[in-house]
Amino acid sequence: MKISIVIPVYNEAAALSACLEAIARQTVRPHEVLVVDNNSTDGTAAIAESFDFVRLLREPRQGVIHARASGFDAARGDIIARIDADSILPANWLESVEAVFADDRIDAVSGVAQYYNVAMAPVFNAIDLFFRRRLSWQLKDRVYLWGANMAMRRSAWQLVKPHLCDKSGIHEDYDIAIHL
């Protein structure tokens, strides 16, 4: 199974190295890692280029919607994984993604996050988890995707892409989930 990791970035120089180092420590290597620079002015692109496994793309249209779409369109893997530049993946993250997508009935998946760069992180994580569980309960059988930790089949991306919103202010990850 080929997995492409897409990371949309805008002025993420402070966080990107740790994110890419965590990808380098994966127990399963990704097929490719695409960092999509969305007009950064802080050296983000240079950091991405310093990792030999990264393919740097540039998206001139400002906004995560455009950066995400450029990365997803350029991805060559069977599975497109989407994370944020401040995501620090556990070493078995790609292994877990592979295990989930071994079930061919699954088109997309999203996971939890643990915040590490906020004051009182354990309290913040507990509050965040409470609200995510409440949202899941309210959505009942509908699912939402969270852009900082999600993956989907490239075939699913191709199906939903023509129907997605391209206006700012829309949560691009929720928009994908709605259309799936």
mmCIF file with all atom_site columns, N, CA, C and O in Angstrom, residues 99-122:
data_model
loop_
_atom_site.group_PDB
_atom_site.id
_atom_site.type_symbol
_atom_site.label_atom_id
_atom_site.label_alt_id
_atom_site.label_comp_id
_atom_site.label_asym_id
_atom_site.label_entity_id
_atom_site.label_seq_id
_atom_site.pdbx_PDB_ins_code
_atom_site.Cartn_x
_atom_site.Cartn_y
_atom_site.Cartn_z
_atom_site.occupancy
_atom_site.B_iso_or_equiv
_atom_site.pdbx_formal_charge
_atom_site.auth_seq_id
_atom_site.auth_comp_id
_atom_site.auth_asym_id
_atom_site.auth_atom_id
_atom_site.pdbx_PDB_model_num
ATOM 1  N N  . ALA A 1 99  ? -3.037  -0.523 8.483  1.00 0.00 ? 99  ALA A N  1
ATOM 2  C CA . ALA A 1 99  ? -3.931  -1.528 9.077  1.00 0.00 ? 99  ALA A CA 1
ATOM 3  C C  . ALA A 1 99  ? -5.394  -1.149 8.871  1.00 0.00 ? 99  ALA A C  1
ATOM 4  O O  . ALA A 1 99  ? -6.223  -2.012 8.541  1.00 0.00 ? 99  ALA A O  1
ATOM 5  N N  . VAL A 1 100 ? -5.719  0.124  9.034  1.00 0.00 ? 100 VAL A N  1
ATOM 6  C CA . VAL A 1 100 ? -7.101  0.574  8.840  1.00 0.00 ? 100 VAL A CA 1
ATOM 7  C C  . VAL A 1 100 ? -7.536  0.356  7.393  1.00 0.00 ? 100 VAL A C  1
ATOM 8  O O  . VAL A 1 100 ? -8.619  -0.165 7.117  1.00 0.00 ? 100 VAL A O  1
ATOM 9  N N  . PHE A 1 101 ? -6.684  0.736  6.452  1.00 0.00 ? 101 PHE A N  1
ATOM 10 C CA . PHE A 1 101 ? -7.066  0.666  5.039  1.00 0.00 ? 101 PHE A CA 1
ATOM 11 C C  . PHE A 1 101 ? -6.912  -0.736 4.438  1.00 0.00 ? 101 PHE A C  1
ATOM 12 O O  . PHE A 1 101 ? -7.220  -0.933 3.261  1.00 0.00 ? 101 PHE A O  1
ATOM 13 N N  . ALA A 1 102 ? -6.508  -1.688 5.247  1.00 0.00 ? 102 ALA A N  1
ATOM 14 C CA . ALA A 1 102 ? -6.538  -3.075 4.789  1.00 0.00 ? 102 ALA A CA 1
ATOM 15 C C  . ALA A 1 102 ? -7.988  -3.518 4.582  1.00 0.00 ? 102 ALA A C  1
ATOM 16 O O  . ALA A 1 102 ? -8.262  -4.429 3.805  1.00 0.00 ? 102 ALA A O  1
ATOM 17 N N  . ASP A 1 103 ? -8.909  -2.835 5.253  1.00 0.00 ? 103 ASP A N  1
ATOM 18 C CA . ASP A 1 103 ? -10.341 -3.063 5.070  1.00 0.00 ? 103 ASP A CA 1
ATOM 19 C C  . ASP A 1 103 ? -10.788 -2.212 3.883  1.00 0.00 ? 103 ASP A C  1
ATOM 20 O O  . ASP A 1 103 ? -10.834 -0.984 3.980  1.00 0.00 ? 103 ASP A O  1
ATOM 21 N N  . ASP A 1 104 ? -11.104 -2.839 2.766  1.00 0.00 ? 104 ASP A N  1
ATOM 22 C CA . ASP A 1 104 ? -11.429 -2.076 1.555  1.00 0.00 ? 104 ASP A CA 1
ATOM 23 C C  . ASP A 1 104 ? -12.781 -1.373 1.614  1.00 0.00 ? 104 ASP A C  1
ATOM 24 O O  . ASP A 1 104 ? -13.141 -0.637 0.698  1.00 0.00 ? 104 ASP A O  1
ATOM 25 N N  . ARG A 1 105 ? -13.532 -1.555 2.703  1.00 0.00 ? 105 ARG A N  1
ATOM 26 C CA . ARG A 1 105 ? -14.793 -0.822 2.876  1.00 0.00 ? 105 ARG A CA 1
ATOM 27 C C  . ARG A 1 105 ? -14.573 0.579  3.433  1.00 0.00 ? 105 ARG A C  1
ATOM 28 O O  . ARG A 1 105 ? -15.489 1.392  3.451  1.00 0.00 ? 105 ARG A O  1
ATOM 29 N N  . ILE A 1 106 ? -13.374 0.863  3.876  1.00 0.00 ? 106 ILE A N  1
ATOM 30 C CA . ILE A 1 106 ? -13.065 2.160  4.489  1.00 0.00 ? 106 ILE A CA 1
ATOM 31 C C  . ILE A 1 106 ? -12.477 3.090  3.442  1.00 0.00 ? 106 ILE A C  1
ATOM 32 O O  . ILE A 1 106 ? -11.506 2.752  2.767  1.00 0.00 ? 106 ILE A O  1
ATOM 33 N N  . ASP A 1 107 ? -13.086 4.271  3.313  1.00 0.00 ? 107 ASP A N  1
ATOM 34 C CA . ASP A 1 107 ? -12.599 5.276  2.358  1.00 0.00 ? 107 ASP A CA 1
ATOM 35 C C  . ASP A 1 107 ? -11.821 6.398  3.033  1.00 0.00 ? 107 ASP A C  1
ATOM 36 O O  . ASP A 1 107 ? -10.994 7.039  2.399  1.00 0.00 ? 107 ASP A O  1
ATOM 37 N N  . ALA A 1 108 ? -12.125 6.668  4.310  1.00 0.00 ? 108 ALA A N  1
ATOM 38 C CA . ALA A 1 108 ? -11.448 7.755  5.018  1.00 0.00 ? 108 ALA A CA 1
ATOM 39 C C  . ALA A 1 108 ? -11.458 7.460  6.510  1.00 0.00 ? 108 ALA A C  1
ATOM 40 O O  . ALA A 1 108 ? -12.340 6.757  7.011  1.00 0.00 ? 108 ALA A O  1
ATOM 41 N N  . VAL A 1 109 ? -10.485 8.023  7.184  1.00 0.00 ? 109 VAL A N  1
ATOM 42 C CA . VAL A 1 109 ? -10.361 7.829  8.626  1.00 0.00 ? 109 VAL A CA 1
ATOM 43 C C  . VAL A 1 109 ? -9.747  9.082  9.235  1.00 0.00 ? 109 VAL A C  1
ATOM 44 O O  . VAL A 1 109 ? -9.023  9.817  8.570  1.00 0.00 ? 109 VAL A O  1
ATOM 45 N N  . SER A 1 110 ? -10.089 9.315  10.487 1.00 0.00 ? 110 SER A N  1
ATOM 46 C CA . SER A 1 110 ? -9.522  10.434 11.215 1.00 0.00 ? 110 SER A CA 1
ATOM 47 C C  . SER A 1 110 ? -9.201  9.954  12.619 1.00 0.00 ? 110 SER A C  1
ATOM 48 O O  . SER A 1 110 ? -9.794  8.982  13.092 1.00 0.00 ? 110 SER A O  1
ATOM 49 N N  . GLY A 1 111 ? -8.276  10.616 13.270 1.00 0.00 ? 111 GLY A N  1
ATOM 50 C CA . GLY A 1 111 ? -7.881  10.189 14.603 1.00 0.00 ? 111 GLY A CA 1
ATOM 51 C C  . GLY A 1 111 ? -7.813  11.336 15.581 1.00 0.00 ? 111 GLY A C  1
ATOM 52 O O  . GLY A 1 111 ? -8.066  12.489 15.239 1.00 0.00 ? 111 GLY A O  1
ATOM 53 N N  . VAL A 1 112 ? -7.463  10.992 16.795 1.00 0.00 ? 112 VAL A N  1
ATOM 54 C CA . VAL A 1 112 ? -7.368  11.964 17.875 1.00 0.00 ? 112 VAL A CA 1
ATOM 55 C C  . VAL A 1 112 ? -6.040  12.702 17.789 1.00 0.00 ? 112 VAL A C  1
ATOM 56 O O  . VAL A 1 112 ? -5.163  12.354 17.009 1.00 0.00 ? 112 VAL A O  1
ATOM 57 N N  . ALA A 1 113 ? -5.919  13.680 18.634 1.00 0.00 ? 113 ALA A N  1
ATOM 58 C CA . ALA A 1 113 ? -4.670  14.424 18.744 1.00 0.00 ? 113 ALA A CA 1
ATOM 59 C C  . ALA A 1 113 ? -4.383  14.681 20.213 1.00 0.00 ? 113 ALA A C  1
ATOM 60 O O  . ALA A 1 113 ? -5.304  14.753 21.025 1.00 0.00 ? 113 ALA A O  1
ATOM 61 N N  . GLN A 1 114 ? -3.128  14.795 20.513 1.00 0.00 ? 114 GLN A N  1
ATOM 62 C CA . GLN A 1 114 ? -2.684  15.191 21.841 1.00 0.00 ? 114 GLN A CA 1
ATOM 63 C C  . GLN A 1 114 ? -1.902  16.484 21.669 1.00 0.00 ? 114 GLN A C  1
ATOM 64 O O  . GLN A 1 114 ? -0.892  16.499 20.963 1.00 0.00 ? 114 GLN A O  1
ATOM 65 N N  . TYR A 1 115 ? -2.381  17.535 22.283 1.00 0.00 ? 115 TYR A N  1
ATOM 66 C CA . TYR A 1 115 ? -1.687  18.821 22.180 1.00 0.00 ? 115 TYR A CA 1
ATOM 67 C C  . TYR A 1 115 ? -0.467  18.792 23.088 1.00 0.00 ? 115 TYR A C  1
ATOM 68 O O  . TYR A 1 115 ? -0.517  18.290 24.201 1.00 0.00 ? 115 TYR A O  1
ATOM 69 N N  . TYR A 1 116 ? 0.618   19.335 22.607 1.00 0.00 ? 116 TYR A N  1
ATOM 70 C CA . TYR A 1 116 ? 1.856   19.326 23.372 1.00 0.00 ? 116 TYR A CA 1
ATOM 71 C C  . TYR A 1 116 ? 2.425   20.730 23.549 1.00 0.00 ? 116 TYR A C  1
ATOM 72 O O  . TYR A 1 116 ? 3.286   20.945 24.379 1.00 0.00 ? 116 TYR A O  1
ATOM 73 N N  . ASN A 1 117 ? 1.948   21.675 22.775 1.00 0.00 ? 117 ASN A N  1
ATOM 74 C CA . ASN A 1 117 ? 2.552   23.005 22.783 1.00 0.00 ? 117 ASN A CA 1
ATOM 75 C C  . ASN A 1 117 ? 1.624   24.069 23.369 1.00 0.00 ? 117 ASN A C  1
ATOM 76 O O  . ASN A 1 117 ? 1.631   25.204 22.935 1.00 0.00 ? 117 ASN A O  1
ATOM 77 N N  . VAL A 1 118 ? 0.836   23.661 24.366 1.00 0.00 ? 118 VAL A N  1
ATOM 78 C CA . VAL A 1 118 ? -0.050  24.600 25.042 1.00 0.00 ? 118 VAL A CA 1
ATOM 79 C C  . VAL A 1 118 ? 0.173   24.490 26.546 1.00 0.00 ? 118 VAL A C  1
ATOM 80 O O  . VAL A 1 118 ? 0.626   23.454 27.044 1.00 0.00 ? 118 VAL A O  1
ATOM 81 N N  . ALA A 1 119 ? -0.144  25.553 27.263 1.00 0.00 ? 119 ALA A N  1
ATOM 82 C CA . ALA A 1 119 ? -0.054  25.511 28.717 1.00 0.00 ? 119 ALA A CA 1
ATOM 83 C C  . ALA A 1 119 ? -1.068  24.511 29.258 1.00 0.00 ? 119 ALA A C  1
ATOM 84 O O  . ALA A 1 119 ? -2.171  24.377 28.719 1.00 0.00 ? 119 ALA A O  1
ATOM 85 N N  . MET A 1 120 ? -0.676  23.778 30.275 1.00 0.00 ? 120 MET A N  1
ATOM 86 C CA . MET A 1 120 ? -1.550  22.790 30.916 1.00 0.00 ? 120 MET A CA 1
ATOM 87 C C  . MET A 1 120 ? -2.106  21.797 29.892 1.00 0.00 ? 120 MET A C  1
ATOM 88 O O  . MET A 1 120 ? -3.308  21.560 29.805 1.00 0.00 ? 120 MET A O  1
ATOM 89 N N  . ALA A 1 121 ? -1.219  21.217 29.110 1.00 0.00 ? 121 ALA A N  1
ATOM 90 C CA . ALA A 1 121 ? -1.603  20.315 28.026 1.00 0.00 ? 121 ALA A CA 1
ATOM 91 C C  . ALA A 1 121 ? -2.556  19.201 28.460 1.00 0.00 ? 121 ALA A C  1
ATOM 92 O O  . ALA A 1 121 ? -3.536  18.931 27.753 1.00 0.00 ? 121 ALA A O  1
ATOM 93 N N  . PRO A 1 122 ? -2.342  18.528 29.593 1.00 0.00 ? 122 PRO A N  1
ATOM 94 C CA . PRO A 1 122 ? -3.290  17.459 29.974 1.00 0.00 ? 122 PRO A CA 1
ATOM 95 C C  . PRO A 1 122 ? -4.725  17.976 30.157 1.00 0.00 ? 122 PRO A C  1
ATOM 96 O O  . PRO A 1 122 ? -5.681  17.310 29.745 1.00 0.00 ? 122 PRO A O  1
#
